[in-house]
Coordinates of C-alpha atoms in Angstrom, one line a residue:
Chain A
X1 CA 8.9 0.1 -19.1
X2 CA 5.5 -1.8 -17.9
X3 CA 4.8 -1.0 -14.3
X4 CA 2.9 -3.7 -12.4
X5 CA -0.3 -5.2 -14.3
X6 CA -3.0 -7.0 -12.5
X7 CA -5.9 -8.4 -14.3
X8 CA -9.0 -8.6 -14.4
X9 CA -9.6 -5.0 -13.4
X10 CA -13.2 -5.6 -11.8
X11 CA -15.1 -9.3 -11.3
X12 CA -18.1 -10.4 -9.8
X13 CA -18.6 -13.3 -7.7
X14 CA -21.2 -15.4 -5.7
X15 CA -20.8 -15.9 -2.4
X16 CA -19.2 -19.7 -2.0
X17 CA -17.4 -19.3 -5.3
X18 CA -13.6 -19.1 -6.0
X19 CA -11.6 -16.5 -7.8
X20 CA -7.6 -16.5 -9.2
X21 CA -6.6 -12.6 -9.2
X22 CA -3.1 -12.2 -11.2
X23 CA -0.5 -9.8 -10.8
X24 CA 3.3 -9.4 -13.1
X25 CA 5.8 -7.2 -11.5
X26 CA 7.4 -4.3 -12.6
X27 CA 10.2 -5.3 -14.7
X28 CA 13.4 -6.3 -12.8
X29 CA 11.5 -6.6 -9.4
X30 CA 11.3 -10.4 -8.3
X31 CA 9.0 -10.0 -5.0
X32 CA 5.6 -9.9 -4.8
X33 CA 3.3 -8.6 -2.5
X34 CA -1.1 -8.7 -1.7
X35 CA -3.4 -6.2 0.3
X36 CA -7.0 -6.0 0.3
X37 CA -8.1 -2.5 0.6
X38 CA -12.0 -2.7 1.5
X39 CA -13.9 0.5 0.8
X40 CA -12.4 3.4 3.0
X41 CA -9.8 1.7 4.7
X42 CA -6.4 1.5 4.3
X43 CA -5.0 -2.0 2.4
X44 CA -3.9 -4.6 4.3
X45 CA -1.4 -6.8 3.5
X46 CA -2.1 -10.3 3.0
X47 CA 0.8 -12.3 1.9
X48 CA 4.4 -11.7 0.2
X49 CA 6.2 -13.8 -2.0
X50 CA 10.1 -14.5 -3.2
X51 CA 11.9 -17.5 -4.9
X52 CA 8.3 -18.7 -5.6
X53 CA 7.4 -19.3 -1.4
X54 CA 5.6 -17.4 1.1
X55 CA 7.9 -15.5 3.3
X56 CA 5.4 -13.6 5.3
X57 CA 1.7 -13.5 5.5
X58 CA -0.6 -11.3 7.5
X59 CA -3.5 -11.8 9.5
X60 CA -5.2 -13.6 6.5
X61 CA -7.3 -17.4 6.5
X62 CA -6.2 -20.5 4.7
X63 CA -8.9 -19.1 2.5
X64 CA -6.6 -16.6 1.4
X65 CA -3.9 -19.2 -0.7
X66 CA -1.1 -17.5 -3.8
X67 CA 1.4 -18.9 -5.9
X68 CA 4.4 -17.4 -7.8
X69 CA 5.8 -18.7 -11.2
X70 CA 9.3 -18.7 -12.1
X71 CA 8.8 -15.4 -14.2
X72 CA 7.9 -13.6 -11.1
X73 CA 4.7 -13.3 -11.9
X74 CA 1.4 -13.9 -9.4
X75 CA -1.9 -15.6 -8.3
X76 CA -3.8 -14.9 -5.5
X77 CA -6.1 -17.2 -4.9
X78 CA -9.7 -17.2 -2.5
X79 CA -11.9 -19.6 -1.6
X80 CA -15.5 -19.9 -0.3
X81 CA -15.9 -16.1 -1.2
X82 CA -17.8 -14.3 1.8
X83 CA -19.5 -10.9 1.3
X84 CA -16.7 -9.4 3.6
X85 CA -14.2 -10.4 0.5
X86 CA -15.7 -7.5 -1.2
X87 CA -12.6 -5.3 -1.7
X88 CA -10.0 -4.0 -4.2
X89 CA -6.8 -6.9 -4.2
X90 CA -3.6 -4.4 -5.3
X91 CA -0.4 -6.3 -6.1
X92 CA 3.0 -4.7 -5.3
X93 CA 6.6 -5.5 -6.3
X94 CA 9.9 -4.6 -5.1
X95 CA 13.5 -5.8 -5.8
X96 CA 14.7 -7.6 -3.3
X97 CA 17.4 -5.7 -2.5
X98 CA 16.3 -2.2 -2.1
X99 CA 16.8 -0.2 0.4
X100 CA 13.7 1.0 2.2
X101 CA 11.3 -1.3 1.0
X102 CA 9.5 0.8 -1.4
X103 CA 6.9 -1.3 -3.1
X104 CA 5.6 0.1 -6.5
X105 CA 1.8 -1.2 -7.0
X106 CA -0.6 -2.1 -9.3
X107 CA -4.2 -0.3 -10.3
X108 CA -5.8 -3.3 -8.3
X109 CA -8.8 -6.0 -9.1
X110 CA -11.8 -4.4 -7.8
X111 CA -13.7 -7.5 -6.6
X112 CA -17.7 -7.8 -5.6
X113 CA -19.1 -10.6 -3.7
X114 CA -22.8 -11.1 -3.9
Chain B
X1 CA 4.6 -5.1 15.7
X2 CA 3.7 -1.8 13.7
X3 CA 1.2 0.3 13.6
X4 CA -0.1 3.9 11.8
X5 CA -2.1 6.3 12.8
X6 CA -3.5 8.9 11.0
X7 CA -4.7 11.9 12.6
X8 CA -8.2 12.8 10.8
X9 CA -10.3 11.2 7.9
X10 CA -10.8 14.1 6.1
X11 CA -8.6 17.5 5.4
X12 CA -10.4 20.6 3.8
X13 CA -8.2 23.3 2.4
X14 CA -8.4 26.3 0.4
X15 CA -6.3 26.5 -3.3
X16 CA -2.4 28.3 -2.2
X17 CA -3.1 27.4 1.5
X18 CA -0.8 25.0 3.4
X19 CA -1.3 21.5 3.3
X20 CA -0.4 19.5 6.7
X21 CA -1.6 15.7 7.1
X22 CA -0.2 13.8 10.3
X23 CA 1.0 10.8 10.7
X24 CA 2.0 8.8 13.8
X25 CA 3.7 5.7 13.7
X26 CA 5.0 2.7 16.2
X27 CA 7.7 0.2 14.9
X28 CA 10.0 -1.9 17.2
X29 CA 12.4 -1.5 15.2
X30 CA 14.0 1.4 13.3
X31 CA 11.3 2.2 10.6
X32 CA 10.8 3.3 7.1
X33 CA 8.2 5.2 6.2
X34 CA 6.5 6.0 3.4
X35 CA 3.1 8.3 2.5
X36 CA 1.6 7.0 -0.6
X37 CA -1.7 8.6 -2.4
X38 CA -4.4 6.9 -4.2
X39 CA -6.7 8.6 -7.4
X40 CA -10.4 7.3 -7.3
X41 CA -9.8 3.9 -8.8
X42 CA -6.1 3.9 -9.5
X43 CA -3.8 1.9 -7.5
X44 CA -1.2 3.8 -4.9
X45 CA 1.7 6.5 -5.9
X46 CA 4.6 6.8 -3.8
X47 CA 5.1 10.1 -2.9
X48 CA 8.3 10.4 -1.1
X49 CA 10.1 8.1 1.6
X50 CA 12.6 8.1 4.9
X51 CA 14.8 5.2 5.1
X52 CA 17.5 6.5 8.0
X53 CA 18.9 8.8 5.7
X54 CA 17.5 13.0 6.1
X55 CA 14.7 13.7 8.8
X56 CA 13.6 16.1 6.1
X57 CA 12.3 14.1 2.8
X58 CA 11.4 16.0 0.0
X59 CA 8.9 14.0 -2.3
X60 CA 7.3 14.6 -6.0
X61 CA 4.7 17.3 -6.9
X62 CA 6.2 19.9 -4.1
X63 CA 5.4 17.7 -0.9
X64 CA 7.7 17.0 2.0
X65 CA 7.7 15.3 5.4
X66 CA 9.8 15.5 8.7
X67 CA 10.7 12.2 10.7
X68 CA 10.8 13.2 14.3
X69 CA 12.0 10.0 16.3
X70 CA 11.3 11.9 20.0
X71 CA 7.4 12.2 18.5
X72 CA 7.0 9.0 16.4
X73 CA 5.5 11.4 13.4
X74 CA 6.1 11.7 10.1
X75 CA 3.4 14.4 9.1
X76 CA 3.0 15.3 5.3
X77 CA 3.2 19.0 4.3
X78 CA 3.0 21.1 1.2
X79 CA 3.3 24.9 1.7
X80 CA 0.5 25.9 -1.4
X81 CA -2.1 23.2 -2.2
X82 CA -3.2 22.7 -6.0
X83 CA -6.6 21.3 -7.1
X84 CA -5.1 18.5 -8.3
X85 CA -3.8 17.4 -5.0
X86 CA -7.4 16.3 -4.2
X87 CA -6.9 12.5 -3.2
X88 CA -6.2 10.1 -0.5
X89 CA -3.4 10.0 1.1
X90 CA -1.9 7.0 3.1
X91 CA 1.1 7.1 5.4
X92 CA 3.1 3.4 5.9
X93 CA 5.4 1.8 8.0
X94 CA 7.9 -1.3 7.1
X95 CA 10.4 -2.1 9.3
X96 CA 14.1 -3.1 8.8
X97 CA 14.0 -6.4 10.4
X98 CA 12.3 -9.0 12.2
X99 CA 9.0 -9.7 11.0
X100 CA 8.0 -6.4 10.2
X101 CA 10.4 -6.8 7.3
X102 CA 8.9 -6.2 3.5
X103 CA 6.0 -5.3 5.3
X104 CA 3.9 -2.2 4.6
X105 CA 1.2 -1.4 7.6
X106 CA -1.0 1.5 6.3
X107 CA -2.7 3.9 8.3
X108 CA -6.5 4.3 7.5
X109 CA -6.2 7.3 4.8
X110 CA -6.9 10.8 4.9
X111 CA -9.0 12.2 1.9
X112 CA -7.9 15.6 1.2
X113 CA -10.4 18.2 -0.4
X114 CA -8.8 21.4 -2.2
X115 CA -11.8 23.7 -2.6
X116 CA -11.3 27.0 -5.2

């Protein structure tokens, strides 16, 4: 049983530029969540999605845009990259339904703005 | 709104010696919580959870935690630390409504050192 992929595992970007991260759940989970974890801080969640919407976001700019496909699957999506967008992205997934919340994640995208 | 504090950056310990890293949390409404640990490089493990069920919650790899309501902690513990338990370790709140719901907050990490 695949846990949560997320590809690519690193990229590197110019400032101004724009960059798709993507994320599949683990199998049978159908909600999908973002953080950005800068270096030595704890992540921070960005935006969560279910039934292919946005149900909640966090304190996060327009820049900051994602999508979900009807396989459950992921994009997040950033535009006019700042330096301060240098971070690791991890995806998380969850069922829906279960109890507690417990979100299972993925090794992350380690992304580098220069 | 939620929030997580955890008490030190860094936690030095001796091989066999107890482990303790704290945790403080505030929710406005009834919480779970969570203490997750990152590898260099990897993504985050869940180590163990409370979701309204025991106060005591034992995880994987011999660790435990306590929920004490009257002190808003939930502070990690393992009573003989291996070398292997070298990492960072997050605590988390979600709540189980409002718009805290699905939510993780994460504290700001504590990186635990095991030294021989």
């Amino acid at each position: 049983d695949a846990g949560v992929t997320q590809s690519p595992t690193h990229l590197i970007k110019t400032r101004g530029q724009q960059v798709t991260l993507r994320c599949s759940p683990k199998s049978g989970h159908d909600t999908v969540s973002w953080y950005q974890q800068a270096l030595g801080q704890g992540p921070q969640f960005i935006f969560q999605y279910y039934e292919e919407e946005e149900r909640q976001r966090g304190n996060f700019p327009d820049r900051f845009s994602g999508h979900q496909f009807p396989n459950y699957s992921s994009e997040l999506n950033v535009n006019a990259l700042l330096l301060g967008d240098s971070a690791l992205y991890l995806c998380a997934s969850n069922p829906r339904g279960l109890a507690g919340h417990e979100q299972f994640f993925g090794p992350g995208t380690r992304l580098t703005v220069l | 709104a939620q929030s997580v504090t955890q008490l030190g950056s860094h936690v030095s310990v001796s091989e066999g010696a107890l482990v303790l890293l704290r945790c403080n949390y505030s929710s406005s409404v009834p919480p779970y919580l969570f203490w997750y640990v990152q590898y260099p490089n990897q993504g985050l493990q869940l180590l163990l959870k409370y979701t309204s069920a025991a106060t005591l919650v034992k995880g994987i790899n011999g660790f435990e935690a306590e929920f004490k309501k009257s002190e808003t902690s939930f502070h990690l513990t393992k009573p003989s630390a291996h070398m292997s338990d070298a990492a960072e370790y997050f605590c988390a709140v979600s709540g189980a409504g409002g718009t805290s719901y699905g939510k993780l907050t994460f504290g700001q990490g504590t990186i635990l050192t095991v030294h021989p």
